[in-house]
mmCIF file of C-alpha atoms and ligand atoms in Angstrom:
data_model
loop_
_atom_site.group_PDB
_atom_site.id
_atom_site.type_symbol
_atom_site.label_atom_id
_atom_site.label_comp_id
_atom_site.label_asym_id
_atom_site.label_seq_id
_atom_site.Cartn_x
_atom_site.Cartn_y
_atom_site.Cartn_z
ATOM 1 C CA MET A 58 -14.149 3.164 6.927
ATOM 2 C CA ARG A 59 -15.084 3.134 3.682
ATOM 3 C CA VAL A 60 -15.045 -0.563 1.781
ATOM 4 C CA ILE A 61 -15.198 -0.124 -2.497
ATOM 5 C CA ILE A 62 -16.250 -3.223 -3.931
ATOM 6 C CA THR A 63 -15.137 -2.353 -7.402
ATOM 7 C CA GLU A 64 -15.593 -5.186 -10.664
ATOM 8 C CA LYS A 65 -12.892 -3.373 -12.844
ATOM 9 C CA ASN A 66 -9.104 -3.648 -11.822
ATOM 10 C CA ILE A 67 -8.788 -1.744 -8.102
ATOM 11 C CA GLY A 68 -5.498 -0.418 -9.787
ATOM 12 C CA ASP A 69 -7.129 1.814 -11.757
ATOM 13 C CA TRP A 70 -9.529 2.439 -8.875
ATOM 14 C CA ALA A 71 -6.675 3.568 -6.047
ATOM 15 C CA ALA A 72 -4.591 5.503 -8.634
ATOM 16 C CA CYS A 73 -7.469 7.456 -9.474
ATOM 17 C CA TYR A 74 -7.770 7.821 -5.873
ATOM 18 C CA VAL A 75 -3.998 8.989 -5.172
ATOM 19 C CA ALA A 76 -3.760 11.280 -8.386
ATOM 20 C CA GLU A 77 -6.378 13.488 -7.442
ATOM 21 C CA LYS A 78 -5.197 14.064 -3.715
ATOM 22 C CA ILE A 79 -2.144 14.872 -5.466
ATOM 23 C CA LEU A 80 -3.691 17.410 -7.598
ATOM 24 C CA ALA A 81 -6.508 18.745 -4.490
ATOM 25 C CA ALA A 82 -3.196 19.443 -2.868
ATOM 26 C CA LYS A 83 -0.616 20.709 -5.389
ATOM 27 C CA PRO A 84 3.091 20.174 -3.552
ATOM 28 C CA THR A 85 5.269 22.258 -3.639
ATOM 29 C CA ALA A 86 9.307 21.662 -2.712
ATOM 30 C CA GLU A 87 8.171 23.359 0.252
ATOM 31 C CA LYS A 88 5.080 21.593 1.087
ATOM 32 C CA PRO A 89 5.333 17.869 -0.257
ATOM 33 C CA TYR A 90 1.980 15.655 -0.811
ATOM 34 C CA VAL A 91 3.739 12.586 0.959
ATOM 35 C CA LEU A 92 3.213 8.771 0.079
ATOM 36 C CA GLY A 93 3.228 5.645 2.037
ATOM 37 C CA LEU A 94 3.923 3.089 -0.596
ATOM 38 C CA PRO A 95 3.672 -0.894 -0.704
ATOM 39 C CA THR A 96 5.354 -3.396 -3.002
ATOM 40 C CA GLY A 97 3.827 -7.088 -3.784
ATOM 41 C CA SER A 98 1.762 -7.946 -6.516
ATOM 42 C CA THR A 99 -1.306 -6.030 -5.660
ATOM 43 C CA PRO A 100 -0.253 -2.717 -5.933
ATOM 44 C CA LEU A 101 0.838 -3.326 -9.536
ATOM 45 C CA GLY A 102 -1.868 -1.985 -11.715
ATOM 46 C CA MET A 103 -1.659 0.855 -9.456
ATOM 47 C CA TYR A 104 1.181 2.200 -10.017
ATOM 48 C CA LYS A 105 1.454 1.257 -14.054
ATOM 49 C CA ARG A 106 -1.832 3.476 -14.271
ATOM 50 C CA LEU A 107 -0.128 6.276 -12.178
ATOM 51 C CA ILE A 108 2.694 5.633 -14.895
ATOM 52 C CA GLN A 109 0.145 6.518 -17.791
ATOM 53 C CA PHE A 110 -1.121 9.615 -15.743
ATOM 54 C CA TYR A 111 2.475 10.630 -15.362
ATOM 55 C CA LYS A 112 3.177 9.887 -19.322
ATOM 56 C CA ASP A 113 0.523 11.787 -20.685
ATOM 57 C CA GLY A 114 0.929 14.902 -18.019
ATOM 58 C CA ILE A 115 -1.681 14.826 -15.610
ATOM 59 C CA LEU A 116 0.765 13.767 -12.818
ATOM 60 C CA ASP A 117 4.370 15.367 -11.590
ATOM 61 C CA PHE A 118 6.022 13.612 -8.839
ATOM 62 C CA THR A 119 8.445 16.678 -8.224
ATOM 63 C CA ASN A 120 7.126 17.527 -5.312
ATOM 64 C CA ILE A 121 6.060 13.894 -3.453
ATOM 65 C CA VAL A 122 7.911 11.947 -0.965
ATOM 66 C CA SER A 123 7.326 8.312 -0.413
ATOM 67 C CA PHE A 124 8.089 6.385 2.412
ATOM 68 C CA ASN A 125 7.879 2.218 1.267
ATOM 69 C CA MET A 126 6.571 -0.009 4.289
ATOM 70 C CA ASP A 127 9.197 -2.960 4.320
ATOM 71 C CA GLU A 128 12.158 -3.793 3.152
ATOM 72 C CA TYR A 129 13.708 -7.878 3.585
ATOM 73 C CA VAL A 130 16.082 -7.724 5.589
ATOM 74 C CA GLY A 131 19.986 -9.549 4.549
ATOM 75 C CA LEU A 132 19.346 -8.744 0.891
ATOM 76 C CA GLU A 133 21.503 -5.860 -1.527
ATOM 77 C CA LYS A 134 19.603 -3.576 -2.586
ATOM 78 C CA THR A 135 20.159 -4.916 -6.085
ATOM 79 C CA HIS A 136 18.563 -8.490 -5.998
ATOM 80 C CA PRO A 137 15.928 -8.224 -7.747
ATOM 81 C CA GLN A 138 13.745 -9.131 -5.165
ATOM 82 C CA SER A 139 14.026 -6.310 -2.565
ATOM 83 C CA TYR A 140 12.067 -4.121 -2.629
ATOM 84 C CA HIS A 141 14.422 -0.905 -3.131
ATOM 85 C CA HIS A 142 14.922 -2.978 -6.496
ATOM 86 C CA PHE A 143 10.684 -3.589 -6.829
ATOM 87 C CA MET A 144 10.390 -0.296 -6.211
ATOM 88 C CA HIS A 145 12.523 1.216 -8.736
ATOM 89 C CA GLU A 146 11.668 -1.495 -12.037
ATOM 90 C CA ASN A 147 7.801 -1.085 -11.320
ATOM 91 C CA PHE A 148 7.563 2.471 -10.051
ATOM 92 C CA PHE A 149 10.285 4.921 -9.863
ATOM 93 C CA ASN A 150 12.134 3.962 -12.239
ATOM 94 C CA HIS A 151 9.283 5.432 -15.069
ATOM 95 C CA ILE A 152 7.988 8.828 -13.420
ATOM 96 C CA ASN A 153 10.240 11.956 -11.929
ATOM 97 C CA MET A 154 10.193 11.327 -8.289
ATOM 98 C CA LYS A 155 13.632 13.012 -7.329
ATOM 99 C CA PRO A 156 16.071 10.139 -5.225
ATOM 100 C CA GLU A 157 16.469 12.176 -2.201
ATOM 101 C CA ASN A 158 12.755 12.116 -1.624
ATOM 102 C CA ILE A 159 12.073 8.289 -1.569
ATOM 103 C CA ASN A 160 12.638 6.420 1.215
ATOM 104 C CA ILE A 161 13.069 2.666 1.708
ATOM 105 C CA LEU A 162 14.717 1.219 4.975
ATOM 106 C CA ASP A 163 18.150 -0.229 4.173
ATOM 107 C CA GLY A 164 17.916 -3.926 5.004
ATOM 108 C CA MET A 165 21.700 -4.366 4.982
ATOM 109 C CA VAL A 166 22.173 -2.199 8.604
ATOM 110 C CA THR A 167 23.995 -4.152 11.125
ATOM 111 C CA ASP A 168 21.789 -2.082 14.010
ATOM 112 C CA TYR A 169 18.369 -2.680 12.961
ATOM 113 C CA LYS A 170 17.327 -0.464 15.714
ATOM 114 C CA ALA A 171 19.233 2.662 14.247
ATOM 115 C CA GLU A 172 17.857 2.326 11.382
ATOM 116 C CA CYS A 173 14.023 1.699 12.082
ATOM 117 C CA GLN A 174 14.287 5.166 14.149
ATOM 118 C CA ARG A 175 16.100 6.910 11.373
ATOM 119 C CA PHE A 176 12.911 6.464 9.481
ATOM 120 C CA GLU A 177 10.283 7.552 11.521
ATOM 121 C CA ASP A 178 11.715 10.648 12.669
ATOM 122 C CA LYS A 179 12.090 11.426 9.034
ATOM 123 C CA MET A 180 8.456 10.894 8.810
ATOM 124 C CA LYS A 181 7.523 13.098 11.195
ATOM 125 C CA ALA A 182 9.789 15.472 10.300
ATOM 126 C CA ILE A 183 8.564 15.941 7.083
ATOM 127 C CA GLY A 184 5.006 16.279 8.545
ATOM 128 C CA GLY A 185 3.752 12.740 8.487
ATOM 129 C CA VAL A 186 2.336 10.384 5.732
ATOM 130 C CA ASP A 187 -0.841 12.159 3.887
ATOM 131 C CA LEU A 188 -1.158 9.197 2.522
ATOM 132 C CA PHE A 189 -0.301 5.091 2.945
ATOM 133 C CA LEU A 190 -0.990 2.719 0.397
ATOM 134 C CA GLY A 191 -1.115 -0.833 1.178
ATOM 135 C CA GLY A 192 -2.317 -3.896 0.540
ATOM 136 C CA ILE A 193 -2.389 -7.044 2.954
ATOM 137 C CA GLY A 194 -1.671 -11.053 3.362
ATOM 138 C CA PRO A 195 -4.035 -13.687 3.057
ATOM 139 C CA ASP A 196 -3.338 -13.578 7.117
ATOM 140 C CA GLY A 197 -4.598 -10.029 6.993
ATOM 141 C CA HIS A 198 -1.030 -8.485 7.448
ATOM 142 C CA ILE A 199 -0.393 -5.023 7.009
ATOM 143 C CA ALA A 200 3.429 -4.342 5.932
ATOM 144 C CA PHE A 201 4.956 -6.928 7.674
ATOM 145 C CA ASN A 202 3.338 -6.380 10.681
ATOM 146 C CA GLU A 203 2.280 -10.504 11.016
ATOM 147 C CA PRO A 204 -0.772 -12.079 13.372
ATOM 148 C CA GLY A 205 0.388 -10.625 17.201
ATOM 149 C CA SER A 206 1.823 -7.922 15.935
ATOM 150 C CA SER A 207 0.953 -5.437 18.191
ATOM 151 C CA LEU A 208 -1.503 -3.032 17.114
ATOM 152 C CA SER A 209 0.072 0.245 18.147
ATOM 153 C CA SER A 210 3.860 -1.215 17.029
ATOM 154 C CA ARG A 211 6.682 1.349 15.147
ATOM 155 C CA THR A 212 9.238 1.059 12.785
ATOM 156 C CA ARG A 213 10.892 -2.181 13.947
ATOM 157 C CA ASP A 214 12.495 -5.215 12.697
ATOM 158 C CA LYS A 215 9.838 -8.864 13.063
ATOM 159 C CA GLU A 216 10.272 -11.973 11.963
ATOM 160 C CA LEU A 217 7.666 -13.495 9.362
ATOM 161 C CA THR A 218 5.259 -16.535 9.640
ATOM 162 C CA ALA A 219 6.106 -19.577 8.127
ATOM 163 C CA ASP A 220 2.568 -18.177 6.260
ATOM 164 C CA THR A 221 4.298 -15.064 4.680
ATOM 165 C CA ILE A 222 7.239 -17.302 3.873
ATOM 166 C CA ILE A 223 5.482 -19.637 1.497
ATOM 167 C CA ALA A 224 3.677 -17.360 -0.218
ATOM 168 C CA ASN A 225 6.751 -15.141 -1.118
ATOM 169 C CA SER A 226 8.846 -17.966 -2.520
ATOM 170 C CA ARG A 227 6.949 -17.602 -5.513
ATOM 171 C CA PHE A 228 9.663 -14.865 -6.017
ATOM 172 C CA PHE A 229 12.539 -17.321 -4.650
ATOM 173 C CA ASP A 230 12.251 -19.935 -7.232
ATOM 174 C CA GLY A 231 9.504 -21.596 -5.130
ATOM 175 C CA ASP A 232 12.265 -21.901 -2.734
ATOM 176 C CA VAL A 233 11.363 -21.169 1.381
ATOM 177 C CA ASN A 234 14.761 -22.265 1.728
ATOM 178 C CA LYS A 235 15.693 -18.883 0.017
ATOM 179 C CA VAL A 236 12.746 -16.567 1.684
ATOM 180 C CA PRO A 237 14.263 -13.642 4.228
ATOM 181 C CA LYS A 238 13.106 -14.437 7.310
ATOM 182 C CA LEU A 239 13.498 -11.808 9.217
ATOM 183 C CA SER A 240 12.292 -7.968 7.708
ATOM 184 C CA LEU A 241 12.107 -4.555 8.657
ATOM 185 C CA THR A 242 8.845 -3.034 8.610
ATOM 186 C CA VAL A 243 6.765 0.172 9.377
ATOM 187 C CA GLY A 244 4.182 -0.529 12.201
ATOM 188 C CA VAL A 245 0.861 -0.485 12.775
ATOM 189 C CA GLY A 246 0.740 2.390 14.348
ATOM 190 C CA THR A 247 2.596 4.051 12.078
ATOM 191 C CA ILE A 248 0.260 3.294 9.117
ATOM 192 C CA LEU A 249 -2.512 4.495 11.343
ATOM 193 C CA ASP A 250 -0.566 8.040 11.986
ATOM 194 C CA ALA A 251 -1.421 8.837 8.127
ATOM 195 C CA LYS A 252 -4.443 11.177 7.597
ATOM 196 C CA GLU A 253 -5.383 8.795 5.552
ATOM 197 C CA VAL A 254 -5.061 5.224 4.451
ATOM 198 C CA LEU A 255 -5.842 2.782 1.638
ATOM 199 C CA ILE A 256 -5.576 -1.244 1.420
ATOM 200 C CA MET A 257 -6.117 -3.194 -1.172
ATOM 201 C CA VAL A 258 -7.401 -6.005 -1.261
ATOM 202 C CA ASN A 259 -7.755 -8.792 -4.009
ATOM 203 C CA GLY A 260 -8.972 -12.394 -5.383
ATOM 204 C CA HIS A 261 -10.358 -15.041 -2.825
ATOM 205 C CA HIS A 262 -7.088 -15.788 -0.990
ATOM 206 C CA LYS A 263 -8.199 -13.152 0.708
ATOM 207 C CA ALA A 264 -11.613 -12.897 1.609
ATOM 208 C CA ARG A 265 -11.457 -14.254 4.965
ATOM 209 C CA ALA A 266 -8.791 -11.211 5.548
ATOM 210 C CA LEU A 267 -11.736 -8.872 3.981
ATOM 211 C CA ARG A 268 -14.650 -10.437 6.331
ATOM 212 C CA GLN A 269 -12.058 -10.475 9.439
ATOM 213 C CA ALA A 270 -11.282 -6.405 8.646
ATOM 214 C CA VAL A 271 -15.170 -5.981 7.614
ATOM 215 C CA GLU A 272 -17.437 -7.399 9.921
ATOM 216 C CA GLU A 273 -15.019 -8.531 12.691
ATOM 217 C CA GLY A 274 -14.158 -7.061 15.495
ATOM 218 C CA ILE A 275 -10.077 -5.259 15.923
ATOM 219 C CA ASN A 276 -7.864 -8.164 16.937
ATOM 220 C CA HIS A 277 -3.795 -8.302 16.912
ATOM 221 C CA MET A 278 -4.533 -12.226 14.718
ATOM 222 C CA TRP A 279 -5.738 -9.500 12.120
ATOM 223 C CA THR A 280 -3.676 -6.309 12.310
ATOM 224 C CA ILE A 281 -5.361 -5.258 8.793
ATOM 225 C CA SER A 282 -8.705 -4.510 11.000
ATOM 226 C CA ALA A 283 -6.711 -1.811 12.917
ATOM 227 C CA LEU A 284 -8.042 -0.011 9.662
ATOM 228 C CA GLN A 285 -10.801 0.226 12.305
ATOM 229 C CA MET A 286 -10.035 2.984 14.478
ATOM 230 C CA HIS A 287 -8.631 5.017 11.768
ATOM 231 C CA GLU A 288 -10.515 8.366 10.531
ATOM 232 C CA LYS A 289 -9.638 7.871 6.861
ATOM 233 C CA GLY A 290 -9.532 4.298 6.207
ATOM 234 C CA ILE A 291 -11.037 3.124 2.855
ATOM 235 C CA ILE A 292 -10.196 -0.869 1.770
ATOM 236 C CA VAL A 293 -11.015 -1.186 -2.465
ATOM 237 C CA SER A 294 -12.285 -4.803 -3.132
ATOM 238 C CA ASP A 295 -12.215 -6.497 -6.255
ATOM 239 C CA GLU A 296 -15.789 -8.824 -6.077
ATOM 240 C CA GLU A 297 -13.420 -12.399 -5.964
ATOM 241 C CA ALA A 298 -11.870 -10.836 -2.433
ATOM 242 C CA THR A 299 -16.341 -10.652 -0.773
ATOM 243 C CA VAL A 300 -16.853 -14.224 -0.935
ATOM 244 C CA GLU A 301 -16.509 -14.233 2.684
ATOM 245 C CA LEU A 302 -18.991 -11.113 3.422
ATOM 246 C CA LYS A 303 -22.252 -11.639 4.492
ATOM 247 C CA VAL A 304 -24.850 -10.289 2.040
ATOM 248 C CA GLY A 305 -25.982 -7.703 3.398
ATOM 249 C CA THR A 306 -22.432 -6.668 3.989
ATOM 250 C CA TYR A 307 -22.013 -6.396 0.400
ATOM 251 C CA ARG A 308 -24.858 -5.244 -0.675
ATOM 252 C CA TYR A 309 -24.507 -2.393 2.106
ATOM 253 C CA PHE A 310 -21.148 -1.182 0.886
ATOM 254 C CA LYS A 311 -22.056 -1.426 -2.823
ATOM 255 C CA ASP A 312 -25.313 0.877 -1.772
ATOM 256 C CA ILE A 313 -23.800 4.047 -0.607
ATOM 257 C CA GLU A 314 -20.747 3.992 -2.684
ATOM 258 C CA GLY A 315 -22.740 2.577 -5.559
ATOM 259 C CA ALA A 316 -21.350 5.788 -7.544
ATOM 260 C CA ASN A 317 -17.928 5.691 -7.060
ATOM 261 C CA LEU A 318 -17.183 2.445 -8.337
ATOM 262 C CA ASP A 319 -16.220 2.334 -11.815
ATOM 263 C CA SER A 320 -12.568 3.846 -12.667
ATOM 264 C CA GLU A 321 -12.768 3.791 -16.236
ATOM 265 C CA LYS A 322 -15.417 6.877 -15.701
ATOM 266 C CA LEU A 323 -12.779 8.201 -13.172
ATOM 267 C CA ILE A 324 -10.278 8.215 -15.143
ATOM 268 C CA LYS A 325 -12.308 9.826 -17.556
ATOM 269 C CA GLU A 326 -13.138 12.413 -15.352
ATOM 270 C CA LEU A 327 -9.566 13.005 -14.128
ATOM 271 C CA TYR A 328 -7.700 13.378 -17.652
ATOM 272 C CA LYS A 329 -11.222 15.878 -18.563
ATOM 273 C CA LYS A 330 -10.835 18.263 -15.573
ATOM 274 C CA ALA A 331 -6.889 17.998 -16.486
ATOM 275 C CA ARG A 332 -7.043 18.887 -19.479
ATOM 276 C CA LYS A 333 -9.185 21.713 -18.581
HETATM 277 P P1 PGA B 66 0.329 -9.238 -2.422
HETATM 278 O O1 PGA B 66 1.103 -9.406 -1.287
HETATM 279 O O2 PGA B 66 -0.120 -8.322 -3.005
HETATM 280 O O3 PGA B 66 1.578 -9.793 -3.329
HETATM 281 O O4 PGA B 66 -0.876 -10.478 -2.568
HETATM 282 C C1 PGA B 66 0.337 -8.727 -0.496
HETATM 283 C C2 PGA B 66 1.137 -9.053 1.255
HETATM 284 O O5 PGA B 66 1.604 -9.653 1.493
HETATM 285 O O6 PGA B 66 1.127 -7.608 2.140
#
């Protein structure tokens, strides 16, 4: 596992990584590049930078296919807190993704099982996800795979824990009763099937989760820790989230990733390369 600890914006670092991967893949209609995408406050910086790359002519999203991680059950696509709405508002409306290439679970279906199977089948048919991007919750959840979720789980319906309902109530007028209690979510196994996984971690409140993910064993109570089993797992963390790491762990990753931490430099290099 790579652990990138950067003083700069973690979203910029992630956006540069995504851009480099897309440019290297040279996607076509026959062989698109497939992204797994998250919602939440964490990825906003990454989406903003990717939009900038598109506007500056660095990136083209014509041959990108996306699969979103999760969706609340019971919210219409137009509901301001639905993940459909979030993704269009914060990303898709500003780039040139084809609507038919956007895949988001439908939280309004009655047959959850069929909807989740459809999602898994579509992912498989296209050849799998190239790069799954994500954030984590303070309890270490990845997508809505709450503590105790099977580490080989697939896309399914999942109840939200009280912790997550409280954390997400900030988007529902601070009222826990307005937060849906059920979600449809990709499984930990679904995420681990991607060719690469990049997880962004930010803030003091995620420091325990980061420690569990990096220094402790693989454990279903911290589903992010399953990333240790992935061949190409990357964690991009801000400084605040590292406060529970051992000094030695922190220094080790700072040392081996030393040349790769400055996202401003990475952005400059990207523009230079694209304009050659
Ligand atoms: P956040 O949520 O990005 O808003 O912190 C992340 C998550 O709960 O997965």
